[in-house]
Coordinates of C-alpha atoms in Angstrom, one line a residue:
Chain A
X21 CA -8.8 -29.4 -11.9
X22 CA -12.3 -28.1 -11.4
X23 CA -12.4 -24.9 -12.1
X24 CA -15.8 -23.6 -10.4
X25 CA -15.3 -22.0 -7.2
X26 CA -15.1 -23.8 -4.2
X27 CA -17.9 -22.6 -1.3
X28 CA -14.4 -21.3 0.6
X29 CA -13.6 -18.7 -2.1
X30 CA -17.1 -17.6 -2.6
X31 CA -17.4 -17.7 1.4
X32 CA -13.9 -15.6 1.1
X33 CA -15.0 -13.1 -1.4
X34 CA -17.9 -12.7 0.1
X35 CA -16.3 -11.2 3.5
X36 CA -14.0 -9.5 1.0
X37 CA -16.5 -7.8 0.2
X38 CA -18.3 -6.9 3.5
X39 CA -15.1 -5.8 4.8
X40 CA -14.5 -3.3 2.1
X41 CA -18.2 -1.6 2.3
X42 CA -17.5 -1.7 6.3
X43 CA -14.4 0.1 5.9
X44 CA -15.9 2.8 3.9
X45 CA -18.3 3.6 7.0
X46 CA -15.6 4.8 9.5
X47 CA -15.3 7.8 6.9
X48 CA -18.9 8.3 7.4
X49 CA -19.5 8.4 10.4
X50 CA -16.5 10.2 10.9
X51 CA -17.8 12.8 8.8
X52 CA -21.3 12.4 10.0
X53 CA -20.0 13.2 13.9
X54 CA -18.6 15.9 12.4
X55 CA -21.2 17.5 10.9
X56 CA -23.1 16.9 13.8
X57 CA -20.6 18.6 16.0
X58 CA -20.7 21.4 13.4
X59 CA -24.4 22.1 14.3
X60 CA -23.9 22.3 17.7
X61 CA -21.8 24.8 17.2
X62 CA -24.4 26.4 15.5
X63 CA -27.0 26.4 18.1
X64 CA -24.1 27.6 20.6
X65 CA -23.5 30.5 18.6
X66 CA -27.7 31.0 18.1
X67 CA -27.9 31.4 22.5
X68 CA -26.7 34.6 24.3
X69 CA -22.9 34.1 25.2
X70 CA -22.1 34.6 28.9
X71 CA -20.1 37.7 29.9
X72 CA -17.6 35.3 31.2
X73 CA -17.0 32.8 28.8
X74 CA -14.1 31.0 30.8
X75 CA -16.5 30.7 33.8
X76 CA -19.5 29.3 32.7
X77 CA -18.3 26.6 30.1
X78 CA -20.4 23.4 30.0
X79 CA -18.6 20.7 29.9
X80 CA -20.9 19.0 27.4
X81 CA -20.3 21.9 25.3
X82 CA -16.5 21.8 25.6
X83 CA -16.1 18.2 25.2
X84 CA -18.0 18.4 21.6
X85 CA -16.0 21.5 20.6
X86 CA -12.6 19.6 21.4
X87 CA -13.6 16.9 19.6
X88 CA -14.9 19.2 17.0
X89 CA -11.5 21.0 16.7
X90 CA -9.3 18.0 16.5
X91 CA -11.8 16.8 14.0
X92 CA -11.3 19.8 11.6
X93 CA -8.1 19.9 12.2
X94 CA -7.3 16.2 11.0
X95 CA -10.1 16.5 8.3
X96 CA -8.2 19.9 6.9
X97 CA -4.6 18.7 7.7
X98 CA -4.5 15.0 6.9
X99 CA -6.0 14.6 2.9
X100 CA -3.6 17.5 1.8
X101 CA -0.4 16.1 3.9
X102 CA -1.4 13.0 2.2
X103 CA -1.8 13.7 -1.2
X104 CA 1.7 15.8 -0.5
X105 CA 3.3 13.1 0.7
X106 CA 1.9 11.1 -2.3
X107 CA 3.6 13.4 -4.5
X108 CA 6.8 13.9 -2.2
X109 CA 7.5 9.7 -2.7
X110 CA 7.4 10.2 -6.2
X111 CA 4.0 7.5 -6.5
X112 CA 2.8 10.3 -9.0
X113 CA 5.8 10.7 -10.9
X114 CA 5.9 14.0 -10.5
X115 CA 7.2 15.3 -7.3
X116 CA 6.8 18.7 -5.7
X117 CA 8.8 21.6 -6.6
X118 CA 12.3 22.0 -4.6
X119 CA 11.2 25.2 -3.3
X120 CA 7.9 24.2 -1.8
X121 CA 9.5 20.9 -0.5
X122 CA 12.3 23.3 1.4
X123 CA 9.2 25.3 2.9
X124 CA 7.5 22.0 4.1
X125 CA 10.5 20.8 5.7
X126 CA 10.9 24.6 7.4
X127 CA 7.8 24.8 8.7
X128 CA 7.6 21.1 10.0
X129 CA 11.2 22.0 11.6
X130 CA 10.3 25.6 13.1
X131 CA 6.4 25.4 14.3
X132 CA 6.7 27.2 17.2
X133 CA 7.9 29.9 15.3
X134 CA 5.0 29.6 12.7
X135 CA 2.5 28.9 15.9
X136 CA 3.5 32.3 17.5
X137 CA 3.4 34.1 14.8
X138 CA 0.0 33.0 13.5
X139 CA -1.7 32.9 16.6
X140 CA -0.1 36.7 17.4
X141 CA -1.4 37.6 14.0
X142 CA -5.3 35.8 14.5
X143 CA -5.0 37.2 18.2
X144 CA -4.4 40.9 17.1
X145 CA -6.5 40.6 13.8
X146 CA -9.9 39.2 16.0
X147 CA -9.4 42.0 18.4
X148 CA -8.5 45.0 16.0
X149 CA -11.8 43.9 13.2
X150 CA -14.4 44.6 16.6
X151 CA -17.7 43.4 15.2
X152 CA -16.2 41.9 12.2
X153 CA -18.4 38.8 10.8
X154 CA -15.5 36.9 9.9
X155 CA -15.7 33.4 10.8
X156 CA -12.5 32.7 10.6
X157 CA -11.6 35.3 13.7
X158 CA -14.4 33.6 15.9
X159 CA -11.8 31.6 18.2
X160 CA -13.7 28.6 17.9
X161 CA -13.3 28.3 14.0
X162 CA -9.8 29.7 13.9
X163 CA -8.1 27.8 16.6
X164 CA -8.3 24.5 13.9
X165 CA -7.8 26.1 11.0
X166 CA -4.6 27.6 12.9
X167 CA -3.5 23.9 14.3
X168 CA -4.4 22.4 10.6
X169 CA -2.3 25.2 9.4
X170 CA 0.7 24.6 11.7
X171 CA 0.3 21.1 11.4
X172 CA 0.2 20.6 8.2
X173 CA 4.0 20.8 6.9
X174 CA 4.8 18.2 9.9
X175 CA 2.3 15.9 8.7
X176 CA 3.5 16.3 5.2
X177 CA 7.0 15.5 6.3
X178 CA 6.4 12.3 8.5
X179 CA 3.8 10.9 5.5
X180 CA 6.4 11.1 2.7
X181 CA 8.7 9.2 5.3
X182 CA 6.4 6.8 6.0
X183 CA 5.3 6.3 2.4
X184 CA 8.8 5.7 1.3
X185 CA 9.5 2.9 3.7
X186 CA 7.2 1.0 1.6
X187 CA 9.6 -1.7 -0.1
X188 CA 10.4 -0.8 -3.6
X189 CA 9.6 -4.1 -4.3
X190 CA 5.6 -3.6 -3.8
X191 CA 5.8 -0.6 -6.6
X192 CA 7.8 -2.8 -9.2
X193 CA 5.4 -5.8 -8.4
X194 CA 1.9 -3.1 -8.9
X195 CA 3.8 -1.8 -12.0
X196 CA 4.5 -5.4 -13.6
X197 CA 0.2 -6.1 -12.4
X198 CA -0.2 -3.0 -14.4
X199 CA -2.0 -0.6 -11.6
X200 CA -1.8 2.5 -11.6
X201 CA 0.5 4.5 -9.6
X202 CA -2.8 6.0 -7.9
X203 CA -3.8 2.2 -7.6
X204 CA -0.9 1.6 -6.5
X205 CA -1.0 3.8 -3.8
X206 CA -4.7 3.4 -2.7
X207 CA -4.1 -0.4 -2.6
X208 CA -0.8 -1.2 -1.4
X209 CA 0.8 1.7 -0.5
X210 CA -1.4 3.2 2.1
X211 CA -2.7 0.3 3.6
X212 CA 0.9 -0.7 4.2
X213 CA 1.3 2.6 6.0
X214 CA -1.2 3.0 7.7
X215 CA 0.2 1.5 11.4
X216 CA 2.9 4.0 10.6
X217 CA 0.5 6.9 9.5
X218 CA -1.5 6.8 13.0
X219 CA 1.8 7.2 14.6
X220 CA 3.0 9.9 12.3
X221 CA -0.2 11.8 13.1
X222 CA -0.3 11.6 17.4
X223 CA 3.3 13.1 16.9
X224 CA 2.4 15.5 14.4
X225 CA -0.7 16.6 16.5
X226 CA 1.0 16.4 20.0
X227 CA 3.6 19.0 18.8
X228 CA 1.7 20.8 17.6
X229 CA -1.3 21.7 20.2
X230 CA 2.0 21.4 22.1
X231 CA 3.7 24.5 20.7
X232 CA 0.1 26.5 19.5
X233 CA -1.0 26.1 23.3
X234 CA 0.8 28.4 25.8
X235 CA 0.4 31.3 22.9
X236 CA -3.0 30.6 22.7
X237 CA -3.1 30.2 26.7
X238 CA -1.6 33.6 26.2
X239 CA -3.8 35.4 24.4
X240 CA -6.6 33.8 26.4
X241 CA -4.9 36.0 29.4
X242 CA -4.6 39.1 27.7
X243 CA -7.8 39.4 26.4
X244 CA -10.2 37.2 28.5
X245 CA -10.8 35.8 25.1
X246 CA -13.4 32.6 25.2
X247 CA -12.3 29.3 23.2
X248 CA -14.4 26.9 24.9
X249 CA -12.1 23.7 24.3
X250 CA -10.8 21.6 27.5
X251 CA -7.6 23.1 27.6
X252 CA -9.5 26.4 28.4
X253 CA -11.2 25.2 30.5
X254 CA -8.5 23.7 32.8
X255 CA -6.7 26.8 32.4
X256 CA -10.2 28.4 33.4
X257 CA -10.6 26.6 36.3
X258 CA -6.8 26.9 37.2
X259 CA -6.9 30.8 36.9
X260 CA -9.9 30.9 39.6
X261 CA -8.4 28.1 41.5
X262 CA -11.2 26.2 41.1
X263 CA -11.5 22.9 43.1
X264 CA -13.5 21.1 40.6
X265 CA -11.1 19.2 38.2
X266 CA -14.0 18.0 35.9
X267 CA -12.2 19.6 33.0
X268 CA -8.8 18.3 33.5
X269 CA -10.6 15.0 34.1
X270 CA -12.1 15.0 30.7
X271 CA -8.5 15.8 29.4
X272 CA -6.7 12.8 30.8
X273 CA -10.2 10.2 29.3
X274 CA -10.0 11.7 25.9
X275 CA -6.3 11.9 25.5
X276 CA -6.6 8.0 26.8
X277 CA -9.9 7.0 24.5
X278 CA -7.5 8.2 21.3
X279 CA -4.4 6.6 22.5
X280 CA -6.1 3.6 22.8
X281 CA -8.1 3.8 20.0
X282 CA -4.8 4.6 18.0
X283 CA -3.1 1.8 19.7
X284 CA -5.7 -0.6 18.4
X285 CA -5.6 0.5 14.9
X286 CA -2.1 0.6 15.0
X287 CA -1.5 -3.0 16.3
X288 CA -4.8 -4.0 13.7
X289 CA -3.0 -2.7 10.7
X290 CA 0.4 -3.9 11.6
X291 CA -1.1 -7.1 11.7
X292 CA -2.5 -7.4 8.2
X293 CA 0.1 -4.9 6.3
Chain B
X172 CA -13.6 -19.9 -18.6
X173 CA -12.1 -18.8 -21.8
X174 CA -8.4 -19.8 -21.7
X175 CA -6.8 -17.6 -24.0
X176 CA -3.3 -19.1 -25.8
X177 CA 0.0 -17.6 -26.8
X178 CA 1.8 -18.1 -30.0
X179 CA 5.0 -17.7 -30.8
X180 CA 5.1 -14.5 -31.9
X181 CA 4.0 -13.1 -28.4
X182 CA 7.5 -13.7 -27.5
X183 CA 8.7 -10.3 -26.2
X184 CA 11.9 -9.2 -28.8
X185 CA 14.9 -10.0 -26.6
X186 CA 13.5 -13.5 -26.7
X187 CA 12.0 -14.2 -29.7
X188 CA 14.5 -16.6 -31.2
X189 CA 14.7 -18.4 -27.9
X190 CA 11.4 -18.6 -26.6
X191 CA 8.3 -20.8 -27.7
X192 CA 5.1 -21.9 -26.5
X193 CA 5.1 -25.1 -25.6
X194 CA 8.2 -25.2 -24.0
X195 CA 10.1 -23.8 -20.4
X196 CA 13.2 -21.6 -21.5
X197 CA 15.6 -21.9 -18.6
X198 CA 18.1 -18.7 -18.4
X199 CA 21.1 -20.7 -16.5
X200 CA 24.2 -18.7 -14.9
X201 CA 26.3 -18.4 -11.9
X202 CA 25.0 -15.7 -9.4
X203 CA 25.6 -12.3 -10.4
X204 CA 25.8 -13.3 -14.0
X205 CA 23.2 -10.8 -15.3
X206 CA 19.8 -13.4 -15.6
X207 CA 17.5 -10.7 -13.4
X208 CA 18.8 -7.7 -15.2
X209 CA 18.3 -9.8 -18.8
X210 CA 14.3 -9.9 -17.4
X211 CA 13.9 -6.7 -16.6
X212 CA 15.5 -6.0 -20.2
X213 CA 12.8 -8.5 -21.7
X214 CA 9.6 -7.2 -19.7
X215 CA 11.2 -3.4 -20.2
X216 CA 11.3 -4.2 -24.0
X217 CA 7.6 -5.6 -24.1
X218 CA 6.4 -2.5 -22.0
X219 CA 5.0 -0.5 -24.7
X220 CA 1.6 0.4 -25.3
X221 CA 1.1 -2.0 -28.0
X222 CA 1.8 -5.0 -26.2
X223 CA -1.0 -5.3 -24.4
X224 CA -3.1 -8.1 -24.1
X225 CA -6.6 -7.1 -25.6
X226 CA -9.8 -10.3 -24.8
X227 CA -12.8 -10.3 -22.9
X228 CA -10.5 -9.4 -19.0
X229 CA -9.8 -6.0 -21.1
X230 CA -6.0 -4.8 -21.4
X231 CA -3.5 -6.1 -19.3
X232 CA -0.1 -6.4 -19.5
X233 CA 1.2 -9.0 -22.0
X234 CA 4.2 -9.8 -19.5
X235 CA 4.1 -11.5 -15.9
X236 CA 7.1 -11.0 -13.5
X237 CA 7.3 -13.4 -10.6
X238 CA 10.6 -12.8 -8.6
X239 CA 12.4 -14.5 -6.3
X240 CA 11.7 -12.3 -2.8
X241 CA 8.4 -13.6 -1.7
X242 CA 6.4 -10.4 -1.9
X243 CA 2.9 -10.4 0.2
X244 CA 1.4 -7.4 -0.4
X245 CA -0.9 -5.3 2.8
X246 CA -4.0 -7.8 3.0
X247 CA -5.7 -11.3 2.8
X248 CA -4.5 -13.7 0.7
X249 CA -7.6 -13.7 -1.6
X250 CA -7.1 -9.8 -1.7
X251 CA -3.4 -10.6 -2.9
X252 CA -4.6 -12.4 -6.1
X253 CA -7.9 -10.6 -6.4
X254 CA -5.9 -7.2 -6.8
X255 CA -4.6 -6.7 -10.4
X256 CA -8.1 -8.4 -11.5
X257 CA -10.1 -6.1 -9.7
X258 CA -8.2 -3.1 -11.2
X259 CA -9.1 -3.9 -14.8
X260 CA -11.0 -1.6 -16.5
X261 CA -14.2 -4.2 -16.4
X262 CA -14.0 -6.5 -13.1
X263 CA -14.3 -10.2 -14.7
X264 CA -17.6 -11.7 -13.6
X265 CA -15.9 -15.3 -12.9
X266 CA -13.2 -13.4 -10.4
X267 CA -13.8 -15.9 -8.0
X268 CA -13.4 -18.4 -10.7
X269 CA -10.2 -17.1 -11.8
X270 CA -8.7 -16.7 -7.9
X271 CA -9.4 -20.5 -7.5
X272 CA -7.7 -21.4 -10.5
X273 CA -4.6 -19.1 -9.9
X274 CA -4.1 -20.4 -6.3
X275 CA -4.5 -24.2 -7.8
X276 CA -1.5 -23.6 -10.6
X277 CA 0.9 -22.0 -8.0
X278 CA 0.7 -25.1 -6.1
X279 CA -1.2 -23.0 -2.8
X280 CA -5.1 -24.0 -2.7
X281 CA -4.4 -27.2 -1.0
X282 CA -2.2 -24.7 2.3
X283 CA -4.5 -21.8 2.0
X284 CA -7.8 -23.2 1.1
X285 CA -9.5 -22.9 4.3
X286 CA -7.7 -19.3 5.3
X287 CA -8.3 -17.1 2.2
X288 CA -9.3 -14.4 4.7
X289 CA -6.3 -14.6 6.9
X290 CA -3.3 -11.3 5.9
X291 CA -1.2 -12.5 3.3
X292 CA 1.7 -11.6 5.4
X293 CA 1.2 -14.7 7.9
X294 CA 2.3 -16.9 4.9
X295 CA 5.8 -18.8 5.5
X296 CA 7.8 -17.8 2.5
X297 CA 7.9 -20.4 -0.1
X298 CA 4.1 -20.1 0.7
X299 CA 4.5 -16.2 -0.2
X300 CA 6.6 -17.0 -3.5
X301 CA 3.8 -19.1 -5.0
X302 CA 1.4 -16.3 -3.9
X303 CA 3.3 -14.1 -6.1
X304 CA 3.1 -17.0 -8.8
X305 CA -0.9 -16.6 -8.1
X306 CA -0.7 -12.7 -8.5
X307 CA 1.1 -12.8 -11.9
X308 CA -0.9 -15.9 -12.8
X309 CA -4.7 -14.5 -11.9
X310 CA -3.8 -11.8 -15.1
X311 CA -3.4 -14.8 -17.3
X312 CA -0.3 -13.3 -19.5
X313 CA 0.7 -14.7 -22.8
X314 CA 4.6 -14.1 -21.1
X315 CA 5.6 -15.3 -17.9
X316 CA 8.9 -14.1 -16.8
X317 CA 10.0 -16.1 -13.1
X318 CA 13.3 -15.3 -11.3
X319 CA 14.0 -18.4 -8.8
X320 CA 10.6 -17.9 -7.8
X321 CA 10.9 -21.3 -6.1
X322 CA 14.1 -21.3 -4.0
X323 CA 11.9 -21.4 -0.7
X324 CA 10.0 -24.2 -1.5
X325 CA 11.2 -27.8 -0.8
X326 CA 11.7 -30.7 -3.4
X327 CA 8.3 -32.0 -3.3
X328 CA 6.6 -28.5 -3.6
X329 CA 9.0 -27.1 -6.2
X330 CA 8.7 -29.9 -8.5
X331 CA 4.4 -29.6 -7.9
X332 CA 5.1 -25.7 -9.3
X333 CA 7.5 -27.0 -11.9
X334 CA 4.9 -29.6 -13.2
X335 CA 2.2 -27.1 -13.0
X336 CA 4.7 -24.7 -15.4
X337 CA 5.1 -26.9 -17.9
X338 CA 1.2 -27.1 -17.9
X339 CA 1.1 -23.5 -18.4
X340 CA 3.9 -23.4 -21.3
X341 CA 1.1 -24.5 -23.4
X342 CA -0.5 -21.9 -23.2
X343 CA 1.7 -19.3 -22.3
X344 CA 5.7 -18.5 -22.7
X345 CA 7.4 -19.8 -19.8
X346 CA 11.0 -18.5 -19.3
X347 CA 12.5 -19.4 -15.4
X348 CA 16.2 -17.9 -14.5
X349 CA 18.0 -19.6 -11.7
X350 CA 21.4 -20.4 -10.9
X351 CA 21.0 -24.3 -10.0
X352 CA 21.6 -26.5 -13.0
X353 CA 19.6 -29.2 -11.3
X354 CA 16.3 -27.6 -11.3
X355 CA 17.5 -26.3 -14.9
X356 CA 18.2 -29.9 -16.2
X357 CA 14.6 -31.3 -14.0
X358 CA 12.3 -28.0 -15.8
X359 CA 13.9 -26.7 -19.2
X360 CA 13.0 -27.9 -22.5
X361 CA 15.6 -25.6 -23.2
X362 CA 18.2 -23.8 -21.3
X363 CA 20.4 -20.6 -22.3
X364 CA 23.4 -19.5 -20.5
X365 CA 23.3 -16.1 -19.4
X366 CA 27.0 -14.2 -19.1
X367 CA 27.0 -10.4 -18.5
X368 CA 23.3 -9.8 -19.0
X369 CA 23.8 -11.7 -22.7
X370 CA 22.6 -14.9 -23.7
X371 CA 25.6 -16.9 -25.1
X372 CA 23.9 -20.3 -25.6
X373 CA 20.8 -21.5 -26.1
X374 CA 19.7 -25.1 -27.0
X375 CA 17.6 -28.2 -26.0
X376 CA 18.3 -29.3 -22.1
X377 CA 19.9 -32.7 -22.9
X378 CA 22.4 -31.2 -25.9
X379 CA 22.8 -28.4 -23.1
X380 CA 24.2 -30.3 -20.5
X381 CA 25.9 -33.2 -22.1
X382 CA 27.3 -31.1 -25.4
X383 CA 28.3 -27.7 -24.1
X384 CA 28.7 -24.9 -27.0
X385 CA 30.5 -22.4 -25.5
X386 CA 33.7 -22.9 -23.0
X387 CA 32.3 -20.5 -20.6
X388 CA 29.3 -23.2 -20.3
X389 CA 31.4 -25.6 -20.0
X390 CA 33.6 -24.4 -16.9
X391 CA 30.1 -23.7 -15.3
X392 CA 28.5 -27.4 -15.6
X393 CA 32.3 -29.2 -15.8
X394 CA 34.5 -30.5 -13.6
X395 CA 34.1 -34.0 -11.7
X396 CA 31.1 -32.9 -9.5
X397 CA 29.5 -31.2 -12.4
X398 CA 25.9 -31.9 -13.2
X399 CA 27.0 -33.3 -16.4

């Protein structure tokens, strides 16, 4: 038996390798967009904001800002429903307390509830602090940390159930390797999930702007409030009866680019779990 | 590549009067007769923090568990065998080496050779039992603990795996549980009987088979179709 490497192993390893430091740039650039949307925001908030906020959107501006949101969102909601759900399957060895378990499964069973009251609660807080420099009452800022908020006991919920579909088996045979349960997990566990993850997250997301969005629609109404994302725009443009559906346009192609995009990871990910 | 050896002593303590280097312990009984609960009490009973294998791949477990469900885990089939060596403390410089070599004692290279990349997954399943073989093997244990790890492989492949097990019981402890006295009488150098997660005899394959100790042995190999 010769027992130096064949040119297909090193050839192997070698794109083993690639694939790995490739992997770790969709983090990156994820995060890198995001900052850049972040600075955008910035130099929105450094111009003179129009009297009517609703009216004169760009639709440059509210394309990066919706992006922007669900990007917060996602980067506030998903690492903590993760490393709950981590917990929640027990890969730690630890598991969370009964009573914080019972108010994940509440709020990921009741978010309309929690949606109303929060956005009630940010609506009345931004208008009663006039002049406050809060960032957190700016709508723009808010409205993610609301949806992360809201979506975050969902999320929670639908990892640990995807996390424990992994087969028991896959643990044992880590444990036997000697990983570590946080190997374990890192290795096997998530990438085994992840097809299942992508789904977990569209539903978690779509019920939730689902349920945050005719109270924030509402509050928009009341108070002429500005959120420059699509949705207020559309709604915007609806209120005026607008003929230009540019807005609702952009909607339907970024709603489409993500499905897609989450239908290709999916189907990529079931393929080599 | 520094091949480390067992001795005899490495034997884990539910098998140290059974098991020795040099030689394939078969654990023979009739289905549901206890042999995969009687591993999980050896490699449980090894599992302490002493019994770890301490040379130049860094600790490791002493014990390697191959069983009998064909487990791929979520990537390529290099990354399958790579795994557990990549997780030690110190990464071993000849991974590559040691993949090679893993792939070539499961009996695999020859099917996988030119498809390392490919997910493991894809694998038929007696292709994804030696792959687990490969996993256990890459870690080089001194204790090698298989559970019909070859029941989806045909004749020809099995006995390529068996052949390549006896190899390794040089070096390592070799102990294989299955319920077919054929492949116990074709791999053992010695076979026990398992009966309610207990060994109740142990001895050399041919005294085994042709001079059965106990009576519950002998209703298990006897009758006119027996494999005596």
């Amino acid at each position: 038996m010769s027992l130096s490497a064949t040119a297909a192993t090193r050839a192997a390893h070698a794109r083993n390798r690639f694939a790995r430091r490739a992997l770790a740039l969709g983090p990156l650039l994820f995060f890198s967009l995001l900052a850049s949307g972040l600075g955008l925001l910035v130099l929105r908030a450094s111009r003179p904001t129009p009297a009517n906020e609703l009216a004169e959107t760009v639709t440059a501006d509210v394309l990066i800002l919706t992006l922007l949101q669900i990007g917060t969102t996602l980067t506030i909601a998903l690492p903590l429903a993760l490393a709950a759900g981590y917990t929640l399957t027990g890969a730690s060895r630890r598991g969370l307390s009964p009573w914080l378990t019972g108010v994940l499964h509440a709020g990921a069973a009741l978010p309309s509830v929690a949606v109303i009251s929060l956005a009630l609660t940010y609506v009345f807080a931004g208008r009663t602090i006039e002049g406050s420099c809060c960032v957190f009452f700016d709508p723009v800022p808010a409205t993610p940390l609301i949806l992360a908020l809201v979506n975050l006991p969902q999320l929670v919920v639908l990892s640990a159930m995807v996390f424990a579909l992994t087969p028991p088996a896959s643990r044992g045979t880590c444990e036997a390797l000697g990983l570590s349960p946080w190997r374990t997990f890192r290795t096997v566990v998530l990438p085994a999930a992840r097809a299942r993850l992508v789904t977990a997250v569209l539903l978690a997301l779509a019920r939730t702007v689902g349920a945050a969005l005719p109270v924030a629609f509402l509050g928009a109404l009341w108070f002429g409030d500005g959120n420059p994302s699509l949705a207020f725009g559309l709604f915007g443009e609806m209120l005026r009866g607008a003929e230009g559906a540019r807005h609702a346009l952009w909607i339907v192609a970024i709603t489409s680019f993500l499905t897609l995009l989450a239908s290709v990871l999916r189907a990529r990910w079931e393929r080599k779990a | 590549m520094n091949r480390p050896t067992a001795r005899n002593e490495d034997a884990p303590p539910l098998l140290d009067r059974t098991a020795r280097v040099g030689e394939v312990l078969v654990l023979l009984g009739p289905t549901g007769a206890g042999k995969a609960r009687l591993l999980s009490r050896i490699a449980a009973s090894d599992a302490s923090a002493e019994n770890v294998v301490q040379d130049n791949l860094g600790p490791r477990p002493r014990v390697g568990r191959v069983g009998p469900e064909g487990l791929a885990l979520p990537g390529s089939i290099y990354d399958n065998v790579a795994l557990a060596l990549r997780a030690l403390p110190k990464a071993p410089l000849d991974l590559v080496d040691r993949v090679e070599t893993a792939l070539r004692q499961a009996a695999l290279w020859d099917e996988v050779s030119n498809r390392l990349d490919e997910p493991a997954a894809q694998l038929s399943f007696g292709q994804r039992q030696r792959l687990s073989l490969a996993r256990a093997l890459a870690l080089e244990p001194r204790v090698l603990l298989l559970e019909d790890a070859t029941n989806g492989c045909d004749l020809v492949t099995s006995q390529r795996v068996e052949s390549s097990l006896r190899e390794l019981s040089e070096r390592c402890i070799v102990v294989f549980a299955t319920a077919d006295p054929l492949r116990a009488r074709r791999l053992g150098d010695r076979v026990a009987f398992v009966h309610g997660d207990e060994i109740l005899e142990c001895s050399a394959t041919e005294d085994f088979f042709t001079r059965p100790e106990n009576s519950r042995t002998a209703e298990f190999l006897g009758g006119p179709r027996g494999v005596r």
